[in-house]
Amino acid sequence: MTDLIAGLPPFLVLDELLKSWLVEDIGRGDHTTQSLNLSAKRIGQAKWIAKEAGIVAGLPVAARVFQLLDPETVFIPQVTEGEVCQQGQVIAEIRGSLAALLTGERTALNLVMRLSGIASLTRQYVKQIADLPTKLVDTRKTTPGLRLLEKYATQVGGAINHRMGLDDAVMLKDNHIVAAGGIRQAIAQVRRQIPYPLTIEVETESLNQVQEALEARADIIMLDNMPVEMMQQAVELIRQTSDRIKIEASGNITLATIRSVAETGVDYISSSAPVTRSTWLDVSMKIS
């Protein structure tokens, strides 16, 4: 659990996001809860119950949501982050002011259900290639405002984060290449401008483009939407030329195809599917 939570952004970064999501839900006031005239001293206890099986992710975030409303809230996970839960299983117990529990319920649940859904589907993809050296990485196809947490969820599911944003690395995609006039031109222009530590990745769609990327000394070559047979040829070409270049495959990766892609010998497979095709894990809160 410690290793997984190490991938969670610090609350110094997350708190402003969490507060904004609480404000979005509370608006001008939680009329329902406020109308009950609940004293701050009225303490309640609640349980979170999984309504289906899946991988649990985001419990530390949920705890923080409640603690922003009531610092005295005690949130006790009943499963380890990244662990499989079963239908009907209690995954967390909470003790805090009733007002905080009622007001924070939906924001906290929404986050955990979303993140758990992503972690659950990610785990399915990772299992398909678990015995191979190829690693699954996520993409920038994330929900605006939720990227940090959605990428955390893919880590919980067993994937590796690709670049978090445009400032992490250079990725020359098809439109960049067209704008620059070709792969060689694009790499040459970028290399003159970027800071030393940044790597240069190039998206390729043909063996000719792979050869061009090799000659221009790209650090990472992405094989985008290639048939498996062409991908195998590209991997052989790259390996014969250099043992330092990393190879990434991408494009229409599914649970049915990910293994055949990994068997070509690529280092990484990037896919947006764990985020874009996942469904929420259903969880409910019951106050006692």
GROMACS .gro file of C-alpha atoms in nm:
model
  288
    1MET     CA    1   0.000   0.000   0.000
    2THR     CA    2   0.284   0.239   0.084
    3ASP     CA    3   0.434   0.204  -0.265
    4LEU     CA    4   0.099   0.280  -0.428
    5ILE     CA    5   0.023   0.582  -0.215
    6ALA     CA    6   0.372   0.714  -0.292
    7GLY     CA    7   0.234   0.774  -0.642
    8LEU     CA    8  -0.042   0.997  -0.508
    9PRO     CA    9   0.028   1.369  -0.553
   10PRO     CA   10   0.080   1.553  -0.221
   11PHE     CA   11  -0.224   1.715  -0.066
   12LEU     CA   12  -0.048   2.049  -0.101
   13VAL     CA   13  -0.129   1.999  -0.471
   14LEU     CA   14  -0.460   1.814  -0.437
   15ASP     CA   15  -0.632   2.022  -0.170
   16GLU     CA   16  -0.725   2.307  -0.403
   17LEU     CA   17  -0.877   2.058  -0.646
   18LEU     CA   18  -1.071   1.881  -0.372
   19LYS     CA   19  -1.197   2.211  -0.233
   20SER     CA   20  -1.312   2.322  -0.577
   21TRP     CA   21  -1.505   1.997  -0.624
   22LEU     CA   22  -1.667   2.036  -0.284
   23VAL     CA   23  -1.762   2.395  -0.367
   24GLU     CA   24  -1.906   2.278  -0.700
   25ASP     CA   25  -2.138   2.040  -0.516
   26ILE     CA   26  -2.218   2.257  -0.215
   27GLY     CA   27  -2.281   2.573  -0.417
   28ARG     CA   28  -2.450   2.833  -0.198
   29GLY     CA   29  -2.500   2.579   0.079
   30ASP     CA   30  -2.608   2.222   0.148
   31HIS     CA   31  -2.971   2.314   0.214
   32THR     CA   32  -3.070   1.957   0.304
   33THR     CA   33  -2.805   1.901   0.568
   34GLN     CA   34  -2.809   2.258   0.701
   35SER     CA   35  -3.187   2.245   0.743
   36LEU     CA   36  -3.147   1.952   0.982
   37ASN     CA   37  -2.968   2.190   1.224
   38LEU     CA   38  -2.707   1.930   1.309
   39SER     CA   39  -2.472   2.038   1.583
   40ALA     CA   40  -2.101   2.015   1.506
   41LYS     CA   41  -2.086   1.782   1.806
   42ARG     CA   42  -2.330   1.534   1.652
   43ILE     CA   43  -2.099   1.247   1.562
   44GLY     CA   44  -2.195   0.976   1.319
   45GLN     CA   45  -2.047   0.655   1.190
   46ALA     CA   46  -2.066   0.527   0.835
   47LYS     CA   47  -1.961   0.231   0.628
   48TRP     CA   48  -1.870   0.220   0.263
   49ILE     CA   49  -1.996  -0.094   0.095
   50ALA     CA   50  -1.885  -0.222  -0.246
   51LYS     CA   51  -2.184  -0.318  -0.458
   52GLU     CA   52  -1.965  -0.512  -0.702
   53ALA     CA   53  -1.620  -0.667  -0.717
   54GLY     CA   54  -1.321  -0.465  -0.834
   55ILE     CA   55  -0.992  -0.297  -0.749
   56VAL     CA   56  -1.020  -0.028  -0.482
   57ALA     CA   57  -0.844   0.303  -0.549
   58GLY     CA   58  -0.867   0.650  -0.400
   59LEU     CA   59  -0.943   0.585  -0.034
   60PRO     CA   60  -0.676   0.832   0.087
   61VAL     CA   61  -0.838   1.096  -0.134
   62ALA     CA   62  -1.182   1.021   0.008
   63ALA     CA   63  -1.046   1.053   0.360
   64ARG     CA   64  -0.906   1.395   0.274
   65VAL     CA   65  -1.242   1.513   0.137
   66PHE     CA   66  -1.409   1.446   0.471
   67GLN     CA   67  -1.119   1.590   0.667
   68LEU     CA   68  -1.144   1.917   0.475
   69LEU     CA   69  -1.499   1.944   0.608
   70ASP     CA   70  -1.417   1.814   0.955
   71PRO     CA   71  -1.049   1.777   1.053
   72GLU     CA   72  -1.150   1.538   1.330
   73THR     CA   73  -1.292   1.282   1.086
   74VAL     CA   74  -1.145   0.934   1.127
   75PHE     CA   75  -1.140   0.736   0.803
   76ILE     CA   76  -1.037   0.372   0.841
   77PRO     CA   77  -0.984   0.170   0.520
   78GLN     CA   78  -1.094  -0.191   0.551
   79VAL     CA   79  -0.910  -0.296   0.236
   80THR     CA   80  -0.563  -0.209   0.113
   81GLU     CA   81  -0.535   0.039  -0.172
   82GLY     CA   82  -0.511  -0.166  -0.491
   83GLU     CA   83  -0.672  -0.473  -0.334
   84VAL     CA   84  -0.964  -0.663  -0.485
   85CYS     CA   85  -1.296  -0.609  -0.305
   86GLN     CA   86  -1.596  -0.837  -0.332
   87GLN     CA   87  -1.962  -0.747  -0.372
   88GLY     CA   88  -2.108  -0.655  -0.033
   89GLN     CA   89  -1.769  -0.605   0.131
   90VAL     CA   90  -1.712  -0.310   0.365
   91ILE     CA   91  -1.418  -0.118   0.220
   92ALA     CA   92  -1.404   0.170   0.471
   93GLU     CA   93  -1.545   0.287   0.804
   94ILE     CA   94  -1.577   0.656   0.889
   95ARG     CA   95  -1.639   0.847   1.210
   96GLY     CA   96  -1.695   1.220   1.213
   97SER     CA   97  -1.953   1.495   1.238
   98LEU     CA   98  -2.280   1.398   1.075
   99ALA     CA   99  -2.283   1.724   0.882
  100ALA     CA  100  -1.944   1.650   0.726
  101LEU     CA  101  -2.040   1.292   0.642
  102LEU     CA  102  -2.361   1.402   0.472
  103THR     CA  103  -2.211   1.696   0.283
  104GLY     CA  104  -1.895   1.519   0.167
  105GLU     CA  105  -2.057   1.187   0.079
  106ARG     CA  106  -2.114   1.239  -0.293
  107THR     CA  107  -1.782   1.407  -0.376
  108ALA     CA  108  -1.584   1.142  -0.191
  109LEU     CA  109  -1.782   0.852  -0.337
  110ASN     CA  110  -1.765   0.988  -0.691
  111LEU     CA  111  -1.387   1.007  -0.676
  112VAL     CA  112  -1.340   0.657  -0.535
  113MET     CA  113  -1.590   0.501  -0.776
  114ARG     CA  114  -1.421   0.669  -1.075
  115LEU     CA  115  -1.068   0.584  -0.966
  116SER     CA  116  -1.159   0.227  -0.870
  117GLY     CA  117  -1.318   0.174  -1.210
  118ILE     CA  118  -1.000   0.287  -1.382
  119ALA     CA  119  -0.780   0.071  -1.157
  120SER     CA  120  -1.004  -0.231  -1.217
  121LEU     CA  121  -0.986  -0.211  -1.597
  122THR     CA  122  -0.615  -0.129  -1.588
  123ARG     CA  123  -0.554  -0.447  -1.389
  124GLN     CA  124  -0.731  -0.651  -1.658
  125TYR     CA  125  -0.500  -0.510  -1.926
  126VAL     CA  126  -0.190  -0.563  -1.713
  127LYS     CA  127  -0.282  -0.926  -1.647
  128GLN     CA  128  -0.286  -0.998  -2.020
  129ILE     CA  129   0.089  -0.923  -2.046
  130ALA     CA  130   0.203  -0.993  -1.689
  131ASP     CA  131   0.446  -1.268  -1.795
  132LEU     CA  132   0.607  -1.054  -2.067
  133PRO     CA  133   0.866  -0.775  -2.026
  134THR     CA  134   0.643  -0.519  -2.201
  135LYS     CA  135   0.490  -0.257  -1.970
  136LEU     CA  136   0.151  -0.086  -2.002
  137VAL     CA  137   0.154   0.294  -1.987
  138ASP     CA  138  -0.132   0.542  -1.979
  139THR     CA  139  -0.186   0.852  -2.195
  140ARG     CA  140  -0.292   1.217  -2.171
  141LYS     CA  141  -0.649   1.123  -2.264
  142THR     CA  142  -0.784   1.210  -1.922
  143THR     CA  143  -1.072   1.411  -1.781
  144PRO     CA  144  -0.975   1.780  -1.745
  145GLY     CA  145  -0.915   1.848  -1.377
  146LEU     CA  146  -0.882   1.479  -1.290
  147ARG     CA  147  -0.557   1.391  -1.466
  148LEU     CA  148  -0.344   1.361  -1.152
  149LEU     CA  149  -0.591   1.126  -0.990
  150GLU     CA  150  -0.681   0.926  -1.301
  151LYS     CA  151  -0.313   0.863  -1.367
  152TYR     CA  152  -0.272   0.764  -1.003
  153ALA     CA  153  -0.553   0.511  -1.054
  154THR     CA  154  -0.374   0.353  -1.350
  155GLN     CA  155  -0.070   0.311  -1.124
  156VAL     CA  156  -0.287   0.139  -0.866
  157GLY     CA  157  -0.403  -0.093  -1.142
  158GLY     CA  158  -0.044  -0.181  -1.231
  159ALA     CA  159   0.037   0.050  -1.523
  160ILE     CA  160   0.318   0.305  -1.556
  161ASN     CA  161   0.252   0.674  -1.611
  162HIS     CA  162   0.339   0.822  -1.948
  163ARG     CA  163   0.414   1.194  -1.950
  164MET     CA  164   0.187   1.389  -1.717
  165GLY     CA  165   0.177   1.693  -1.944
  166LEU     CA  166   0.328   1.860  -2.245
  167ASP     CA  167   0.626   1.979  -2.040
  168ASP     CA  168   0.742   1.629  -1.942
  169ALA     CA  169   0.890   1.521  -2.273
  170VAL     CA  170   0.881   1.590  -2.645
  171MET     CA  171   0.639   1.376  -2.844
  172LEU     CA  172   0.633   1.449  -3.214
  173LYS     CA  173   0.296   1.330  -3.340
  174ASP     CA  174   0.170   1.324  -3.698
  175ASN     CA  175   0.050   1.685  -3.695
  176HIS     CA  176   0.380   1.811  -3.551
  177ILE     CA  177   0.567   1.625  -3.823
  178VAL     CA  178   0.349   1.773  -4.096
  179ALA     CA  179   0.392   2.122  -3.948
  180ALA     CA  180   0.772   2.084  -3.940
  181GLY     CA  181   0.799   1.933  -4.287
  182GLY     CA  182   0.911   1.586  -4.186
  183ILE     CA  183   1.059   1.378  -3.904
  184ARG     CA  184   1.421   1.483  -3.961
  185GLN     CA  185   1.328   1.851  -3.967
  186ALA     CA  186   1.108   1.819  -3.659
  187ILE     CA  187   1.375   1.643  -3.450
  188ALA     CA  188   1.647   1.884  -3.561
  189GLN     CA  189   1.438   2.188  -3.469
  190VAL     CA  190   1.328   2.047  -3.136
  191ARG     CA  191   1.676   1.934  -3.036
  192ARG     CA  192   1.806   2.288  -3.074
  193GLN     CA  193   1.540   2.425  -2.839
  194ILE     CA  194   1.464   2.183  -2.555
  195PRO     CA  195   1.642   2.155  -2.218
  196TYR     CA  196   1.900   1.879  -2.193
  197PRO     CA  197   1.709   1.622  -1.980
  198LEU     CA  198   1.404   1.600  -2.207
  199THR     CA  199   1.368   1.297  -2.433
  200ILE     CA  200   1.236   1.304  -2.788
  201GLU     CA  201   0.968   1.055  -2.891
  202VAL     CA  202   0.848   1.025  -3.250
  203GLU     CA  203   0.521   0.876  -3.370
  204THR     CA  204   0.564   0.659  -3.680
  205GLU     CA  205   0.310   0.487  -3.903
  206SER     CA  206   0.534   0.312  -4.158
  207LEU     CA  207   0.872   0.142  -4.185
  208ASN     CA  208   1.001   0.438  -4.386
  209GLN     CA  209   0.913   0.670  -4.098
  210VAL     CA  210   1.080   0.432  -3.852
  211GLN     CA  211   1.398   0.446  -4.060
  212GLU     CA  212   1.379   0.825  -4.070
  213ALA     CA  213   1.337   0.842  -3.692
  214LEU     CA  214   1.638   0.614  -3.649
  215GLU     CA  215   1.854   0.830  -3.871
  216ALA     CA  216   1.745   1.141  -3.680
  217ARG     CA  217   1.840   0.969  -3.350
  218ALA     CA  218   1.505   0.974  -3.172
  219ASP     CA  219   1.514   0.851  -2.813
  220ILE     CA  220   1.181   0.670  -2.830
  221ILE     CA  221   0.998   0.547  -3.138
  222MET     CA  222   0.625   0.495  -3.123
  223LEU     CA  223   0.470   0.244  -3.361
  224ASP     CA  224   0.125   0.389  -3.410
  225ASN     CA  225  -0.167   0.186  -3.543
  226MET     CA  226   0.060  -0.057  -3.721
  227PRO     CA  227  -0.050  -0.410  -3.813
  228VAL     CA  228   0.125  -0.665  -3.592
  229GLU     CA  229   0.331  -0.798  -3.883
  230MET     CA  230   0.465  -0.451  -3.964
  231MET     CA  231   0.526  -0.387  -3.596
  232GLN     CA  232   0.743  -0.699  -3.576
  233GLN     CA  233   0.948  -0.576  -3.872
  234ALA     CA  234   0.983  -0.233  -3.712
  235VAL     CA  235   1.103  -0.383  -3.383
  236GLU     CA  236   1.365  -0.591  -3.567
  237LEU     CA  237   1.482  -0.286  -3.762
  238ILE     CA  238   1.516  -0.074  -3.447
  239ARG     CA  239   1.690  -0.346  -3.245
  240GLN     CA  240   1.942  -0.408  -3.524
  241THR     CA  241   2.023  -0.037  -3.533
  242SER     CA  242   2.036   0.056  -3.164
  243ASP     CA  243   1.992  -0.103  -2.824
  244ARG     CA  244   1.932   0.231  -2.652
  245ILE     CA  245   1.611   0.332  -2.830
  246LYS     CA  246   1.291   0.246  -2.649
  247ILE     CA  247   0.997   0.120  -2.854
  248GLU     CA  248   0.636   0.203  -2.777
  249ALA     CA  249   0.325   0.064  -2.947
  250SER     CA  250  -0.002   0.251  -2.951
  251GLY     CA  251  -0.337   0.272  -3.125
  252ASN     CA  252  -0.658   0.071  -3.082
  253ILE     CA  253  -0.518  -0.145  -2.803
  254THR     CA  254  -0.786  -0.374  -2.659
  255LEU     CA  255  -0.795  -0.664  -2.415
  256ALA     CA  256  -0.810  -0.893  -2.717
  257THR     CA  257  -0.507  -0.743  -2.895
  258ILE     CA  258  -0.269  -0.628  -2.622
  259ARG     CA  259  -0.091  -0.961  -2.587
  260SER     CA  260  -0.016  -1.003  -2.957
  261VAL     CA  261   0.124  -0.649  -2.960
  262ALA     CA  262   0.342  -0.720  -2.656
  263GLU     CA  263   0.475  -1.037  -2.819
  264THR     CA  264   0.636  -0.827  -3.094
  265GLY     CA  265   0.897  -0.724  -2.838
  266VAL     CA  266   0.805  -0.360  -2.780
  267ASP     CA  267   0.913  -0.207  -2.449
  268TYR     CA  268   0.588  -0.024  -2.379
  269ILE     CA  269   0.226  -0.028  -2.489
  270SER     CA  270   0.037   0.296  -2.438
  271SER     CA  271  -0.341   0.293  -2.420
  272SER     CA  272  -0.612   0.534  -2.317
  273ALA     CA  273  -0.862   0.250  -2.274
  274PRO     CA  274  -0.819   0.201  -1.896
  275VAL     CA  275  -0.934   0.561  -1.851
  276THR     CA  276  -1.166   0.619  -2.145
  277ARG     CA  277  -1.340   0.280  -2.148
  278SER     CA  278  -1.366   0.212  -1.778
  279THR     CA  279  -1.692   0.215  -1.584
  280TRP     CA  280  -1.730   0.329  -1.225
  281LEU     CA  281  -1.712   0.075  -0.945
  282ASP     CA  282  -2.041   0.104  -0.756
  283VAL     CA  283  -1.998   0.191  -0.386
  284SER     CA  284  -2.257   0.315  -0.137
  285MET     CA  285  -2.235   0.479   0.206
  286LYS     CA  286  -2.457   0.379   0.496
  287ILE     CA  287  -2.472   0.586   0.815
  288SER     CA  288  -2.547   0.403   1.137
   0.00000   0.00000   0.00000
